[in-house]
Amino acid sequence: EVQLVESGGGLVQPGGSLRLSCAASGFTFSSYWMYWVRQAPGKGLVWVSRIKRDGTNIRYADSVKGRFTISRDNAKNTLYLQMNSLRAEDTSVYYCTRSGDGGGFDIWGQGTIVTVSS
Amino acid sequence: DIQMTQSPSSLSASVGDRVTITCQASQDINNYLNWYQQKPGKAPELLIYDASNLETGVPSRFSGSGSGTDFSFAISSLQPEDIATYYCQQYDSLPITFGQGTRLEIK
């Protein structure tokens, strides 16, 4: 079964750090561009970051640039998001997703909740 | 950034009705437009990619059309399981942006 499973979310104080992981299975992880998308409570979808198949061509949304770092380990079939200097406005469900052959985000994880609060 | 303006923001319709949602981009996005369905507490699901292509396994009552800056999404005969929020998304240029969503309810 093609699957993405996120982990690493939780409650963190403002200014703190978290590392999210996304484990891929059922497909050749190294063949796909990967993305992080987030959704604040009751709000819409917001693109966060992307990374090319080989770990290059990394881009970030302006709102997280300089604070978040995306990476991947193709040997472990895992995508990461290191989040530093967290703010209340980073509170969201974070989804990992892949770009399918047709260009849309065709596989999504179940999401992991990040809450930034004192 | 490319702004995606989706309308309506909410919609109430009866089972069997035809439902249409529109999405307008602030500039030409070369048909790099996708549509997603999101049910409460769940991850989004891809329905339509590249404006008009039905994702594998998606029922044929869903369709997409349009080009340039103006796009539409339709459900030909609304079913109870179609209750969800629908989003358009452009990937012509970064940052990737989504419409604000259309919440679909059963009348």
CSV table of C-alpha atoms in Angstrom, one decimal:
chain,number,residue,atom,x,y,z
A,1,GLU,CA,0.0,0.0,0.0
A,2,VAL,CA,1.3,3.4,-0.9
A,3,GLN,CA,1.5,5.4,2.3
A,4,LEU,CA,3.0,8.4,4.1
A,5,VAL,CA,3.0,8.5,7.8
A,6,GLU,CA,4.0,11.7,9.7
A,7,SER,CA,5.2,11.9,13.3
A,8,GLY,CA,7.0,14.3,15.6
A,9,GLY,CA,4.2,16.8,16.3
A,10,GLY,CA,3.3,18.1,19.7
A,11,LEU,CA,3.1,21.0,22.1
A,12,VAL,CA,6.0,23.4,22.1
A,13,GLN,CA,6.6,26.8,23.7
A,14,PRO,CA,7.2,29.8,21.5
A,15,GLY,CA,10.8,29.9,20.4
A,16,GLY,CA,11.2,26.2,20.6
A,17,SER,CA,12.0,23.5,18.1
A,18,LEU,CA,10.4,20.4,16.7
A,19,ARG,CA,11.5,17.9,14.0
A,20,LEU,CA,8.7,16.3,11.9
A,21,SER,CA,9.3,13.0,10.1
A,22,CYS,CA,7.3,11.5,7.2
A,23,ALA,CA,7.9,7.8,6.5
A,24,ALA,CA,7.1,6.6,3.0
A,25,SER,CA,6.2,3.1,2.0
A,26,GLY,CA,4.8,1.2,-1.0
A,27,PHE,CA,6.5,3.3,-3.6
A,28,THR,CA,10.0,4.4,-4.8
A,29,PHE,CA,10.5,7.4,-2.5
A,30,SER,CA,13.6,8.6,-4.3
A,31,SER,CA,11.6,9.1,-7.5
A,32,TYR,CA,9.3,11.8,-6.2
A,33,TRP,CA,9.5,15.4,-5.2
A,34,MET,CA,8.2,15.8,-1.7
A,35,TYR,CA,6.3,18.7,0.0
A,36,TRP,CA,5.1,19.9,3.4
A,37,VAL,CA,1.7,21.6,3.5
A,38,ARG,CA,0.1,22.9,6.7
A,39,GLN,CA,-3.4,23.9,7.8
A,40,ALA,CA,-4.2,26.1,10.8
A,41,PRO,CA,-7.3,25.2,12.9
A,42,GLY,CA,-10.4,26.0,10.8
A,43,LYS,CA,-8.3,27.5,8.0
A,44,GLY,CA,-7.2,26.5,4.5
A,45,LEU,CA,-4.2,24.7,3.1
A,46,VAL,CA,-0.9,26.5,2.9
A,47,TRP,CA,2.3,25.3,1.1
A,48,VAL,CA,5.3,25.3,3.4
A,49,SER,CA,8.3,23.7,1.5
A,50,ARG,CA,9.4,21.4,-1.2
A,51,ILE,CA,12.5,19.2,-2.0
A,52,LYS,CA,13.6,17.5,-5.2
A,53,ARG,CA,14.1,13.8,-5.6
A,54,ASP,CA,17.8,14.0,-4.9
A,55,GLY,CA,17.6,16.5,-2.0
A,56,THR,CA,18.3,19.6,-4.0
A,57,ASN,CA,16.1,22.4,-5.4
A,58,ILE,CA,14.8,23.3,-2.0
A,59,ARG,CA,12.2,26.1,-1.6
A,60,TYR,CA,10.3,27.6,1.3
A,61,ALA,CA,7.3,29.8,1.9
A,62,ASP,CA,8.4,33.3,3.0
A,63,SER,CA,6.6,32.7,6.4
A,64,VAL,CA,9.0,29.9,7.3
A,65,LYS,CA,12.2,30.9,5.5
A,66,GLY,CA,15.2,30.9,7.7
A,67,ARG,CA,13.4,29.0,10.5
A,68,PHE,CA,12.4,25.7,8.9
A,69,THR,CA,14.6,23.2,7.1
A,70,ILE,CA,13.4,20.4,4.8
A,71,SER,CA,15.5,17.4,4.1
A,72,ARG,CA,15.2,13.8,3.1
A,73,ASP,CA,17.0,10.5,3.5
A,74,ASN,CA,16.3,8.3,0.5
A,75,ALA,CA,18.0,5.3,2.1
A,76,LYS,CA,15.5,5.5,4.9
A,77,ASN,CA,12.5,6.6,2.8
A,78,THR,CA,11.9,9.5,5.1
A,79,LEU,CA,11.2,13.2,4.7
A,80,TYR,CA,11.9,15.7,7.5
A,81,LEU,CA,11.0,19.2,8.5
A,82,GLN,CA,13.2,20.8,11.2
A,83,MET,CA,11.2,23.7,12.7
A,84,ASN,CA,13.1,26.2,14.8
A,85,SER,CA,12.1,29.5,16.4
A,86,LEU,CA,8.5,28.4,16.4
A,87,ARG,CA,5.7,31.0,16.7
A,88,ALA,CA,2.1,30.8,17.7
A,89,GLU,CA,1.1,31.3,14.1
A,90,ASP,CA,2.9,28.0,13.2
A,91,THR,CA,0.2,26.1,15.0
A,92,SER,CA,-1.2,23.8,12.4
A,93,VAL,CA,-1.7,20.3,11.2
A,94,TYR,CA,1.4,19.5,9.0
A,95,TYR,CA,0.9,17.2,6.1
A,96,CYS,CA,3.6,15.6,4.0
A,97,THR,CA,2.7,14.9,0.4
A,98,ARG,CA,4.2,13.9,-2.9
A,99,SER,CA,3.9,15.3,-6.3
A,100,GLY,CA,2.4,12.6,-8.5
A,101,ASP,CA,3.2,11.9,-12.2
A,102,GLY,CA,0.3,14.2,-13.2
A,103,GLY,CA,1.5,17.2,-11.1
A,104,GLY,CA,-1.0,17.1,-8.3
A,105,PHE,CA,-0.4,16.1,-4.8
A,106,ASP,CA,-1.6,12.5,-5.1
A,107,ILE,CA,-0.6,10.9,-1.8
A,108,TRP,CA,-0.9,12.6,1.6
A,109,GLY,CA,-0.1,11.6,5.1
A,110,GLN,CA,-2.6,11.7,7.9
A,111,GLY,CA,-1.1,14.8,9.3
A,112,THR,CA,0.7,15.6,12.6
A,113,ILE,CA,-0.5,18.4,14.9
A,114,VAL,CA,1.9,21.1,16.0
A,115,THR,CA,0.8,23.5,18.7
A,116,VAL,CA,2.9,26.4,19.7
A,117,SER,CA,1.8,27.8,23.0
A,118,SER,CA,3.1,28.8,26.4
B,1,ASP,CA,2.5,35.4,-5.5
B,2,ILE,CA,-0.4,34.1,-7.5
B,3,GLN,CA,-3.7,34.6,-5.8
B,4,MET,CA,-6.4,32.0,-6.2
B,5,THR,CA,-9.9,33.3,-5.8
B,6,GLN,CA,-12.5,30.5,-5.3
B,7,SER,CA,-16.3,31.0,-5.3
B,8,PRO,CA,-18.6,30.5,-3.6
B,9,SER,CA,-17.1,30.1,-0.2
B,10,SER,CA,-20.0,27.9,0.8
B,11,LEU,CA,-22.7,26.1,-1.0
B,12,SER,CA,-25.8,24.2,-0.1
B,13,ALA,CA,-27.3,21.8,-2.6
B,14,SER,CA,-29.6,18.7,-2.8
B,15,VAL,CA,-28.7,15.2,-3.6
B,16,GLY,CA,-28.7,14.8,-7.3
B,17,ASP,CA,-28.0,18.4,-8.1
B,18,ARG,CA,-25.3,19.6,-10.4
B,19,VAL,CA,-22.8,21.7,-8.4
B,20,THR,CA,-20.2,24.1,-9.8
B,21,ILE,CA,-17.3,25.8,-8.1
B,22,THR,CA,-15.1,28.4,-9.8
B,23,CYS,CA,-11.5,29.4,-9.3
B,24,GLN,CA,-9.8,32.4,-10.7
B,25,ALA,CA,-6.0,32.9,-10.8
B,26,SER,CA,-4.5,36.4,-10.6
B,27,GLN,CA,-2.4,35.5,-13.7
B,28,ASP,CA,-2.1,32.9,-16.4
B,29,ILE,CA,-1.2,29.5,-14.8
B,30,ASN,CA,-0.9,27.5,-17.9
B,31,ASN,CA,-3.5,24.9,-16.7
B,32,TYR,CA,-1.3,23.9,-13.8
B,33,LEU,CA,-4.4,23.7,-11.7
B,34,ASN,CA,-5.5,21.0,-9.4
B,35,TRP,CA,-8.7,20.3,-7.3
B,36,TYR,CA,-8.8,18.6,-3.9
B,37,GLN,CA,-11.6,17.3,-1.6
B,38,GLN,CA,-11.1,17.4,2.1
B,39,LYS,CA,-13.5,15.8,4.6
B,40,PRO,CA,-13.5,16.9,8.2
B,41,GLY,CA,-10.5,15.6,10.1
B,42,LYS,CA,-9.0,14.0,7.0
B,43,ALA,CA,-6.2,14.8,4.6
B,44,PRO,CA,-7.0,16.3,1.3
B,45,GLU,CA,-7.5,14.0,-1.7
B,46,LEU,CA,-6.6,14.8,-5.3
B,47,LEU,CA,-9.6,14.7,-7.6
B,48,ILE,CA,-8.6,16.6,-10.8
B,49,TYR,CA,-5.1,17.5,-12.0
B,50,ASP,CA,-3.9,19.8,-14.7
B,51,ALA,CA,-7.3,21.5,-14.9
B,52,SER,CA,-9.3,18.6,-16.5
B,53,ASN,CA,-7.7,15.2,-15.8
B,54,LEU,CA,-9.6,12.9,-13.5
B,55,GLU,CA,-7.3,11.2,-11.0
B,56,THR,CA,-7.3,7.4,-11.1
B,57,GLY,CA,-10.1,6.0,-9.0
B,58,VAL,CA,-12.1,9.2,-8.7
B,59,PRO,CA,-15.8,8.9,-9.7
B,60,SER,CA,-16.6,10.2,-13.1
B,61,ARG,CA,-19.3,12.6,-11.7
B,62,PHE,CA,-16.4,14.9,-10.8
B,63,SER,CA,-14.9,17.0,-13.6
B,64,GLY,CA,-12.8,20.1,-14.2
B,65,SER,CA,-12.4,22.6,-17.0
B,66,GLY,CA,-10.9,25.9,-17.9
B,67,SER,CA,-7.7,27.5,-19.0
B,68,GLY,CA,-5.5,30.5,-18.5
B,69,THR,CA,-6.9,32.2,-15.4
B,70,ASP,CA,-10.5,30.9,-15.2
B,71,PHE,CA,-11.3,27.4,-14.0
B,72,SER,CA,-14.3,25.4,-12.8
B,73,PHE,CA,-15.0,22.2,-11.0
B,74,ALA,CA,-18.3,20.3,-11.2
B,75,ILE,CA,-20.1,17.5,-9.6
B,76,SER,CA,-22.7,16.2,-12.0
B,77,SER,CA,-25.0,14.6,-9.5
B,78,LEU,CA,-24.3,15.4,-5.9
B,79,GLN,CA,-24.1,12.4,-3.5
B,80,PRO,CA,-24.2,12.4,0.3
B,81,GLU,CA,-20.6,11.3,0.5
B,82,ASP,CA,-19.5,14.4,-1.4
B,83,ILE,CA,-20.0,16.6,1.6
B,84,ALA,CA,-16.6,18.2,2.1
B,85,THR,CA,-14.5,21.3,1.5
B,86,TYR,CA,-13.0,21.7,-2.0
B,87,TYR,CA,-9.8,23.5,-2.8
B,88,CYS,CA,-8.2,24.6,-6.0
B,89,GLN,CA,-4.4,24.9,-6.2
B,90,GLN,CA,-1.9,26.3,-8.7
B,91,TYR,CA,1.6,25.0,-9.2
B,92,ASP,CA,2.6,27.1,-12.1
B,93,SER,CA,5.0,29.1,-9.9
B,94,LEU,CA,6.2,29.2,-6.4
B,95,PRO,CA,4.9,29.7,-3.9
B,96,ILE,CA,2.3,27.1,-4.6
B,97,THR,CA,-1.1,28.6,-3.6
B,98,PHE,CA,-4.5,27.3,-2.8
B,99,GLY,CA,-7.9,28.8,-3.0
B,100,GLN,CA,-9.6,29.6,0.3
B,101,GLY,CA,-11.9,26.6,-0.1
B,102,THR,CA,-15.6,25.9,-0.8
B,103,ARG,CA,-17.6,24.2,1.9
B,104,LEU,CA,-20.3,22.0,0.4
B,105,GLU,CA,-23.4,21.1,2.4
B,106,ILE,CA,-26.4,19.0,1.7
B,107,LYS,CA,-29.7,21.0,1.6
